[in-house]
Amino acid sequence: MLSHLSIRQFALVEQLELEFQHGMVVITGETGAGKSILLDALGLALGNRAEAGFVRQGAERAEVTATFQLTQAARQWLQDKELLEDHPTEEQQDVLLRRIVSNEGRSRAYINGHTCTLNELRQLAECLIDIHAQHAHQRLLQPDTARQLLDNFAGLNEMRQQVSQHFRLWQRTEQTLRQLREHSAENEAQKQLLSYQVEELRELALGEHELEELEREHKRLAGAETVLLSGQQGLVLCLGDEHSDTSAVQLAWQAIQQLQALDDEHPDLNDAKELLQQGHIQLEEAGLSLQRYLEQVDINPHRLQQVEGRLSELFSMARKHHTTPQSLYDHWQQLEQQLADISLSDDDLELLQQQAVELQQQYQQQAELLSQQRQAAAQQLDQQVAEQLQVLALGQVVLQTGITSAKAASHGIDTVELYVQTNPGMPMGPLAKVASGGELARISLAIQVVTAQSNDIGCIIFDEVDVGIGGGTAERVGRLMRTLGDQTQVMCVTHQPQVAAQAHQHFQVSKISGDQATHTHIRQLNDQQRCEEVARMLGGIDITRQTLAHAQEMLKLAH
């Protein structure tokens, strides 16, 4: 679950610290108060795209830190990435996701204080939180959504990935076969050319990082004389030699002797004496350090000649192959691969054909097993969604997950589509063509609740998914979310008082405009404040005693 959210200099928020509890959490406020800012800030911590406009005007950067209690999936992900900070006496329970955005739009991401990529941040976020946006029900009308929902519900994602892997191997082999058959007439001439090119590159025996190492060595050897000459001159100036008594060390020592010759009646000179003594010591240490370095400088004309000869050889070969010296090694490897591909004999081709058949059989076996699992899970999904539709006053609606055979693909051999019967006696029809907008929204919510219960997710966010409903239906939606909140943390942005009344924890978002700036303020409401906020949502501009009484009754019934 999301336990803490820290927001600094983000949009209209100057500084905010929020503590969240388990259960159902609602966020309410006037239209335009800035409820979206809270989700935008959380989205930033979860890896969403950063924008310079996120930074509060006048600030250098925005910073958002989200603290989550670990799910099992998140703990495993952190362990795989070696980011789990287990303590000697207790197991780590939380993970911190942090994002910083500059006013120029650049951003940095951290997991438990370690820098990470946005892709890693998003991967971890998928193990921690599930966000259902305002128009999520429209996704039900998109191709493949029904299949994804079914696989998520049944926990079949890993099996589908295995099917996808078998499909890719099979298709890759088939593609290789097609290419070999198409180019068999051209293969022999091309093979001779490749053989010649590969052979001379093999004789060159270029190491993968040899060019970089040779260039570094050449730079060191070529500049050794200059380094040695300048270093020796610096050493004489610092420490002197048998022909010089005016080195920096000697001059510093003479200055010290001159000042020490003065009596103690000049205490103001003590700082100068101390600095000279420190300088004398540092000059000696610098000279010794320089002397040690110069002893390691290697002047080796023979080795320099060898390096230059090898570099000339590499540059010449690169020109011959119309590539750069830096790309010569990769070019060699590509030619080796091309030669290996083209060198397949008739026996190899037959072997590859047999391999393609075996891969197809393996794919078909896995895909059929996946299809069987989907068939079994579809009945369970339909049954559980029906129970939730009953709660949402759609008891007459029947949802059916239809599975039909399809052409082999990376996701399997099934087409999954949702069918619905909105009234008894009516025929089943595709969800997109039969359900009304209001029915579609509630069907989507029922599916989201069912699939959320089957996932190891610690926090589920519903962003105004109750738009377009009201009255008793809104109350049923609120009760459903509260029930779901008994199992996992549910956060809901809502305009419905019936939904807000069901919450375990209630936050209000408001916008405060001053002479110089506008701030978005978010506060947790106590019982009295909750009553006033629900009354506001019920009554409009003027809140009457009757409205307050109604709000109090709603809260009492909810709890």
C-alpha angles and dihedrals in degrees: 000000000000104000103169138016123190118191125183128179093344117151105302094348116098098181131343136170117190128185117200130199134210116270131040116345120187129196117201138167145133118302107273094021091118107261088146090059090069092053092042090054092048090046090054090055089049094056105270119152115287123227132189087232089069090072114092113249111270094017125112096219145358123228131195126182122185122191118203132184107238123258119205091254092050092048090052091048092051091047091052090051092045090239097119110113103203114185121220093245105031141024119253111258104178139050126202121216113192132182129183122192124189124215086253092061098254116134142193127202130205137188114197088341094308119117114246142173123262089245090057090048091052093047091054092044090058088060093051111037142022118204123199110193128212095266097036091123089068088067088070087071093055123095116261094017094106091051092049091049092050093048091048091049094049096041091241099137094103092049090048090052089053090051089049091051092051089048093052092049091049094047093045090054091047090051091052090051092051092050092049092050093047095050102034092112093054096044101088098055091043091047092057092051093046092047091055093047094046093047094056090047090050089052089051087055095198114192118226094247098019096111094054091047092048093049091050091048092047091051090050096046095043092052097041096098093050091047092048094048095047091042093051091050090050090048092053091049090049103040103009127216140237090290097048134063097171102079120142090252092051093046091050090050092050090052090051091051092050092053094043089055089067118090125248093264090094105067091159087073093062094089091051091049092050093048091049091051091050090047091050091054093046092048090053091048091047091051093049091048091051090048092053091050093050090052088062096049108113121209106191115160092177093055090044089055091050092050093048090049092051092047090050089052092051094046091049092051091048091054090049091054093043094240138106122268088242091057097042096097093049089046089054092050091049091052090049090053092047090050091048091050094047094044094070109128127211088268090052090050091052090048090051091051090053090048090053090052091050092048091050090051091049090050093047092050093051093042092052090050089050090049091053091051090050092050091053094044093048091065091050091048092050091049095049093045089051089057091052092045087056089056090049093054093255096112091135091058117094119198120198127186105217120203121191133172117268140178114288111274140159091272094050138261099303137099109203120198133168117235126190140195109201098185134024112266094024118116122251113262139175111286092235092058103037110036122080121228093261093046091047092054093051093043088052091050092050091051091047091052093049095047091044090057090056096051130083093236121139098200134032121190123200111194107201093315087152093068112134097027133090146155117033093354091057089050091052090050089052092050090049092053091047090052090049088049089063087067102036140358112282121191118190132186104204146165092196116102090201089060095042091053091061095060127116090207127025129199125187124207119206136170119228117197120199135176093268106026147002121240133194111220126196122189137172112242127228122215095276093045091048090054091051092047094049088048090052090051089050102041113033124215101352116046111206130195088253090055091049090049090050091050091048091051091050091052092046093051091047093055 
